[in-house]
Short mmCIF file of C-alpha atoms and ligand atoms in Angstrom, two decimals:
data_model
loop_
_atom_site.label_atom_id
_atom_site.label_comp_id
_atom_site.label_asym_id
_atom_site.label_seq_id
_atom_site.Cartn_x
_atom_site.Cartn_y
_atom_site.Cartn_z
CA MET A 1 145.30 89.03 4.06
CA LYS A 2 147.37 89.07 7.11
CA VAL A 3 149.95 86.41 7.26
CA LEU A 4 152.26 85.87 10.22
CA LEU A 5 155.88 84.16 9.91
CA ALA A 6 156.43 82.68 13.04
CA THR A 7 159.74 82.98 14.62
CA CYS A 8 161.57 82.86 18.26
CA ALA A 9 162.47 85.44 20.35
CA SER A 10 166.13 85.39 19.85
CA LEU A 11 165.38 85.96 16.09
CA PRO A 12 162.74 88.20 16.15
CA SER A 13 163.13 88.78 12.19
CA GLY A 14 164.03 85.30 11.42
CA ASP A 15 167.81 84.03 10.21
CA GLY A 16 168.05 86.10 7.21
CA ASP A 17 167.34 83.21 4.89
CA ASP A 18 163.58 84.39 4.71
CA ASP A 19 163.97 88.25 4.45
CA VAL A 20 163.49 87.95 0.91
CA LEU A 21 159.67 86.52 1.52
CA ILE A 22 157.97 89.86 2.64
CA ASP A 23 158.91 91.57 -0.17
CA ALA A 24 157.45 88.39 -2.27
CA LEU A 25 154.37 88.42 -0.52
CA ALA A 26 153.72 92.01 -0.63
CA GLU A 27 154.29 91.71 -4.22
CA VAL A 28 150.95 89.57 -4.73
CA GLY A 29 148.96 91.12 -2.18
CA VAL A 30 149.96 89.44 1.05
CA ALA A 31 150.81 91.51 4.10
CA ALA A 32 153.30 89.55 6.22
CA SER A 33 154.98 90.18 9.32
CA TRP A 34 157.43 88.42 11.85
CA SER A 35 155.78 87.30 14.95
CA VAL A 36 157.19 85.28 17.98
CA TRP A 37 155.36 82.03 18.37
CA GLY A 38 153.18 81.78 21.44
CA SER A 39 152.68 85.75 21.37
CA GLY A 40 148.89 85.58 20.69
CA GLU A 41 148.99 87.50 17.67
CA SER A 42 146.44 86.14 14.81
CA ALA A 43 146.53 86.30 11.22
CA ASP A 44 144.29 84.65 8.33
CA LEU A 45 147.77 82.26 8.26
CA VAL A 46 150.87 81.77 10.26
CA ILE A 47 153.85 80.18 8.74
CA LEU A 48 155.99 78.26 10.86
CA ARG A 49 159.74 79.22 10.25
CA SER A 50 162.68 79.96 12.22
CA THR A 51 160.71 78.52 15.84
CA TRP A 52 164.07 76.96 16.49
CA ASP A 53 163.70 77.18 20.69
CA TYR A 54 160.76 74.71 20.65
CA PRO A 55 162.65 71.61 21.51
CA GLU A 56 163.31 73.05 24.97
CA ARG A 57 159.28 73.98 25.06
CA LEU A 58 157.85 71.26 23.09
CA ALA A 59 154.52 70.88 25.04
CA GLU A 60 154.21 74.55 24.92
CA PHE A 61 155.01 74.51 21.27
CA ARG A 62 152.63 71.70 20.16
CA ASP A 63 149.92 73.26 22.63
CA TRP A 64 150.33 76.53 20.81
CA ALA A 65 150.43 75.01 17.17
CA ALA A 66 147.10 73.30 17.79
CA SER A 67 145.51 76.61 19.26
CA VAL A 68 146.48 78.65 15.94
CA PRO A 69 143.26 78.76 13.69
CA VAL A 70 145.21 78.22 10.41
CA LEU A 71 148.69 77.03 10.44
CA ALA A 72 151.48 75.96 7.62
CA ASN A 73 152.14 73.40 7.69
CA PRO A 74 149.05 71.98 9.09
CA ALA A 75 148.86 71.49 12.80
CA VAL A 76 148.53 67.67 12.45
CA VAL A 77 152.03 67.93 10.94
CA VAL A 78 153.65 69.29 14.26
CA PRO A 79 153.36 66.46 16.79
CA TRP A 80 154.55 63.78 14.40
CA ASN A 81 157.45 65.98 12.51
CA THR A 82 158.99 67.46 15.35
CA ASP A 83 159.86 63.68 16.62
CA LYS A 84 162.48 62.49 14.23
CA SER A 85 160.89 58.87 15.14
CA TYR A 86 158.78 59.94 12.26
CA LEU A 87 161.79 58.21 10.35
CA VAL A 88 160.57 54.80 11.57
CA ASP A 89 157.51 55.61 10.26
CA LEU A 90 158.62 56.49 6.96
CA ALA A 91 160.93 53.32 6.76
CA GLY A 92 157.72 51.18 7.44
CA ALA A 93 156.33 52.66 4.39
CA GLY A 94 159.24 51.86 2.09
CA VAL A 95 161.34 55.23 1.84
CA PRO A 96 165.03 54.64 1.93
CA VAL A 97 165.79 55.68 5.31
CA VAL A 98 169.14 56.19 7.30
CA PRO A 99 169.03 53.23 9.64
CA THR A 100 167.31 54.39 12.66
CA SER A 101 166.74 52.99 16.13
CA VAL A 102 164.89 55.06 18.78
CA VAL A 103 166.41 54.36 22.07
CA THR A 104 165.60 56.09 25.85
CA PRO A 105 168.64 56.34 28.39
CA GLY A 106 169.80 53.33 29.90
CA PHE A 107 170.08 51.65 26.44
CA ALA A 108 173.29 49.95 25.87
CA ASP A 109 173.21 47.65 22.58
CA TRP A 110 175.36 50.15 20.77
CA PRO A 111 175.99 49.31 17.01
CA ASP A 112 179.20 48.36 15.44
CA GLY A 113 181.44 51.06 13.85
CA GLU A 114 181.14 54.93 13.86
CA PHE A 115 177.49 56.23 14.82
CA VAL A 116 175.83 59.16 15.97
CA VAL A 117 173.46 59.70 18.87
CA LYS A 118 170.84 62.80 18.45
CA PRO A 119 168.01 63.48 20.69
CA ALA A 120 164.63 62.37 18.98
CA VAL A 121 163.60 66.06 19.42
CA GLY A 122 166.07 68.64 18.12
CA ALA A 123 167.23 71.41 15.57
CA GLY A 124 170.03 72.96 14.60
CA SER A 125 172.28 70.20 15.12
CA ARG A 126 172.17 70.51 19.02
CA GLY A 127 172.88 67.59 20.87
CA ALA A 128 173.90 65.51 17.83
CA LEU A 129 177.08 63.42 19.00
CA ARG A 130 179.35 61.47 16.29
CA VAL A 131 180.86 58.47 18.51
CA ALA A 132 183.82 56.89 17.32
CA ALA A 133 183.80 52.89 16.97
CA GLY A 134 183.45 51.00 20.19
CA ASP A 135 183.22 54.34 22.19
CA PHE A 136 180.08 53.06 24.24
CA GLY A 137 181.04 55.09 27.39
CA ALA A 138 181.12 58.36 25.64
CA ALA A 139 177.63 57.48 24.04
CA SER A 140 175.94 56.43 27.03
CA ALA A 141 177.31 59.41 29.10
CA HIS A 142 175.60 61.57 26.15
CA LEU A 143 172.64 59.71 25.98
CA ASP A 144 172.21 59.82 29.90
CA ALA A 145 173.09 63.86 29.74
CA LEU A 146 170.57 64.13 27.35
CA GLY A 147 167.99 62.61 29.40
CA VAL A 148 165.52 62.24 26.59
CA PRO A 149 164.34 59.66 24.09
CA ALA A 150 167.35 59.77 21.16
CA LEU A 151 167.98 58.16 17.64
CA VAL A 152 171.19 56.10 16.82
CA GLN A 153 171.99 55.70 13.43
CA PRO A 154 175.06 54.40 11.55
CA TYR A 155 177.53 57.53 10.86
CA GLN A 156 177.33 57.91 6.96
CA ALA A 157 180.82 58.28 6.18
CA THR A 158 179.91 59.81 2.81
CA VAL A 159 178.49 62.84 4.38
CA ASP A 160 182.22 63.98 5.09
CA ALA A 161 182.88 64.58 1.32
CA LEU A 162 179.57 65.28 0.18
CA GLY A 163 177.56 66.71 3.03
CA GLU A 164 173.54 66.20 2.45
CA THR A 165 171.43 67.43 -0.40
CA ALA A 166 168.31 69.11 0.99
CA LEU A 167 165.51 69.14 -1.80
CA VAL A 168 162.78 71.90 -1.09
CA PHE A 169 159.03 71.41 -2.28
CA LEU A 170 156.78 74.67 -2.48
CA GLY A 171 153.11 73.82 -2.65
CA GLY A 172 153.67 70.10 -3.07
CA GLN A 173 156.22 70.74 -5.94
CA TYR A 174 159.66 70.80 -6.46
CA SER A 175 161.23 74.19 -6.22
CA HIS A 176 165.10 73.86 -5.71
CA ALA A 177 167.89 72.11 -3.75
CA PHE A 178 170.68 72.88 -1.83
CA THR A 179 173.75 70.92 -0.17
CA LYS A 180 175.03 71.52 3.51
CA GLY A 181 178.47 70.37 4.30
CA ALA A 182 179.24 67.93 7.29
CA MET A 183 178.24 69.40 10.61
CA LEU A 184 179.63 66.70 13.18
CA THR A 185 183.48 67.54 12.53
CA PRO A 186 185.95 69.32 14.64
CA GLU A 187 185.55 72.62 12.76
CA ALA A 188 181.73 72.92 13.75
CA GLU A 189 180.82 76.01 15.49
CA TYR A 190 177.63 77.81 16.85
CA ASP A 191 176.18 80.79 15.73
CA GLU A 192 176.08 83.80 18.18
CA SER A 193 172.58 82.88 18.88
CA GLY A 194 173.76 79.42 19.96
CA LEU A 195 170.56 77.68 18.34
CA PHE A 196 172.52 76.15 15.31
CA ILE A 197 175.98 75.09 14.11
CA VAL A 198 177.05 77.62 11.55
CA GLU A 199 176.20 75.82 7.94
CA ARG A 200 178.07 75.35 4.69
CA LEU A 201 175.55 75.81 2.13
CA ALA A 202 175.60 75.98 -1.58
CA GLY A 203 173.08 75.55 -4.61
CA ALA A 204 172.96 71.97 -5.74
CA SER A 205 171.17 70.02 -8.84
CA PRO A 206 169.93 66.76 -7.58
CA SER A 207 170.30 63.57 -9.67
CA GLY A 208 167.09 61.93 -10.54
CA ALA A 209 167.57 59.30 -7.73
CA GLN A 210 167.78 61.91 -5.48
CA ARG A 211 164.65 63.60 -6.75
CA ARG A 212 162.52 60.41 -6.85
CA VAL A 213 163.52 59.31 -3.24
CA ALA A 214 162.37 62.77 -2.06
CA GLU A 215 158.79 62.74 -4.09
CA ASP A 216 158.17 59.30 -2.40
CA ALA A 217 159.31 60.61 1.02
CA LEU A 218 156.77 63.66 0.78
CA ASP A 219 153.88 61.48 -0.64
CA ALA A 220 154.53 58.68 2.34
CA ALA A 221 154.61 61.61 4.90
CA ALA A 222 150.96 62.80 3.25
CA GLY A 223 149.84 59.48 3.37
CA LEU A 224 150.86 58.79 7.05
CA LEU A 225 149.32 61.98 8.02
CA GLY A 226 146.23 61.83 5.70
CA LEU A 227 146.95 64.75 4.07
CA ARG A 228 147.25 65.69 0.22
CA ARG A 229 150.75 66.66 -0.93
CA ASN A 230 149.83 70.17 -1.68
CA ASP A 231 148.46 70.96 2.00
CA PHE A 232 152.52 71.31 2.51
CA LEU A 233 153.02 74.90 2.00
CA TYR A 234 156.87 74.00 2.13
CA ALA A 235 158.86 70.58 2.93
CA ARG A 236 162.69 70.06 2.81
CA VAL A 237 163.75 66.49 2.12
CA ASP A 238 167.70 65.91 3.31
CA LEU A 239 169.38 63.28 1.63
CA VAL A 240 172.63 61.44 2.08
CA SER A 241 174.44 58.89 -0.14
CA GLY A 242 174.73 55.57 1.08
CA VAL A 243 178.01 53.66 0.60
CA ASP A 244 176.34 52.12 -2.39
CA GLY A 245 175.78 55.83 -3.53
CA ALA A 246 171.92 55.51 -3.44
CA PRO A 247 170.11 58.38 -1.63
CA LEU A 248 168.91 57.61 2.16
CA LEU A 249 166.53 60.00 3.85
CA LEU A 250 168.25 61.88 6.79
CA GLU A 251 165.37 63.99 7.66
CA LEU A 252 161.84 65.35 5.95
CA GLU A 253 161.66 68.97 7.57
CA LEU A 254 157.82 69.67 7.61
CA VAL A 255 158.25 72.45 10.58
CA GLU A 256 160.74 74.87 10.73
CA PRO A 257 163.23 74.21 7.87
CA SER A 258 165.68 76.96 6.43
CA LEU A 259 164.75 76.63 2.79
CA GLY A 260 168.22 78.14 1.33
CA PHE A 261 166.55 81.28 -0.50
CA ARG A 262 170.03 82.44 -0.46
CA GLN A 263 171.28 79.71 -2.57
CA THR A 264 168.79 79.47 -5.19
CA ASP A 265 167.47 81.42 -8.03
CA ALA A 266 165.69 84.83 -7.37
CA SER A 267 162.18 83.01 -8.50
CA ALA A 268 162.12 80.56 -5.45
CA PRO A 269 160.63 83.33 -2.92
CA LEU A 270 157.82 84.13 -5.99
CA ARG A 271 157.00 80.39 -5.98
CA PHE A 272 156.59 80.65 -2.09
CA ALA A 273 154.44 83.76 -2.10
CA SER A 274 152.23 81.64 -4.97
CA ALA A 275 152.08 78.60 -2.78
CA VAL A 276 151.09 80.96 0.15
CA ARG A 277 148.16 82.23 -2.10
CA ALA A 278 147.07 79.00 -2.87
CA ALA A 279 147.02 78.30 0.86
CA LEU A 280 144.92 81.16 1.66
CA SER A 281 142.74 80.51 -1.46
CA ALA A 282 142.25 76.94 -0.52
CA ARG A 283 140.79 78.30 3.12
CA VAL A 284 138.39 80.86 1.79
CA ALA A 285 137.19 77.99 -0.99
N1 ATP B 301 173.63 59.25 10.67
C1 ATP B 301 174.37 60.45 10.35
N2 ATP B 301 175.32 60.23 9.31
C2 ATP B 301 176.15 61.37 9.16
N3 ATP B 301 176.22 62.84 9.68
C3 ATP B 301 174.80 62.90 10.30
C4 ATP B 301 173.77 61.82 10.91
N4 ATP B 301 173.26 62.23 11.59
C5 ATP B 301 173.21 63.39 11.80
N5 ATP B 301 174.28 63.83 10.82
C6 ATP B 301 174.95 65.11 10.93
O1 ATP B 301 174.28 66.03 11.68
C7 ATP B 301 173.89 67.32 11.14
C8 ATP B 301 172.45 67.33 12.32
O2 ATP B 301 171.45 65.91 12.22
P1 ATP B 301 170.24 66.10 11.88
O3 ATP B 301 169.98 66.98 10.51
O4 ATP B 301 169.39 64.98 11.85
O5 ATP B 301 169.38 67.07 13.07
P2 ATP B 301 168.95 68.41 13.38
O6 ATP B 301 169.34 68.95 14.76
O7 ATP B 301 167.51 68.26 13.01
O8 ATP B 301 169.74 69.45 12.13
P3 ATP B 301 168.90 70.51 11.58
O9 ATP B 301 167.63 71.39 11.82
O10 ATP B 301 169.88 71.76 11.35
O11 ATP B 301 168.69 70.14 9.94
C9 ATP B 301 173.24 66.75 10.15
O12 ATP B 301 173.14 67.98 9.08
C10 ATP B 301 174.25 65.82 9.34
O13 ATP B 301 175.70 66.79 8.79
MG1 MG B 302 169.34 68.22 9.51
#
């Protein structure tokens, strides 16, 4: 059984966090190797990993994803989850989401207080701007410079102290969690590839309330996509705390999330490998 881990040209062997996966997969009889997306290489299963240049090549990426015979996550996930407008769908399905408006260049009805303007299609914090209360000129200039649809959200001030908590699900079941420090701070720096802001990560034990919201978010996404929960080989649910402390969804990443293997127990890659075996078995059945 041959599996490809799809990445981008500037990270031909991934970003390092997934290094453990090749060995974990080999241990359960799956030969996995890295492949730059769009290269035309075929396999029994192609797993989307660090394909982080797709925001600049979105149509090409979506076409490629649709052309891959067996993709994880399933190809139907890609057009929906590569556009953060999906947050509006999840809010409509009852998931507690950071209040989100989708706007286009020319928008001027900015909210009160501190807020964030970030591209609807984006990764690695690229193009995300934290706007001081009332600095509408900066917000408009940024939106015009982006030149694409964007999300406007109130800045969740709890992130400065607490960061966000990412809950990772493998094969539809909770696996582990990690925290990520605030990204939109003056200290933020891009890594040498320029594809992502350097992240400050640590293992985490999520609360029951966080786990419940994450479970609900996954169920809602599966329902909206007409999938079963275990059709998701992996999922990462990023939560922040609202002012009242209740968890709010910041992102539900089903396409190319870092899964925090360096921040968790040594068994997580084995769970990933087993979920891959399950995906391959479902395919054969
Ligand atoms: N509404 C918000 N309130 C507080 N912080 C925010 C908000 N939106 C974004 N951020 C900060 O900006 C970072 C990047 O935003 P977000 O996760 O939505 O986009 P992204 O580019 O897809 O990121 P990544 O792919 O790295 O997860 C977050 O990790 C968080 O630190
Ligand atoms: Mg994020």
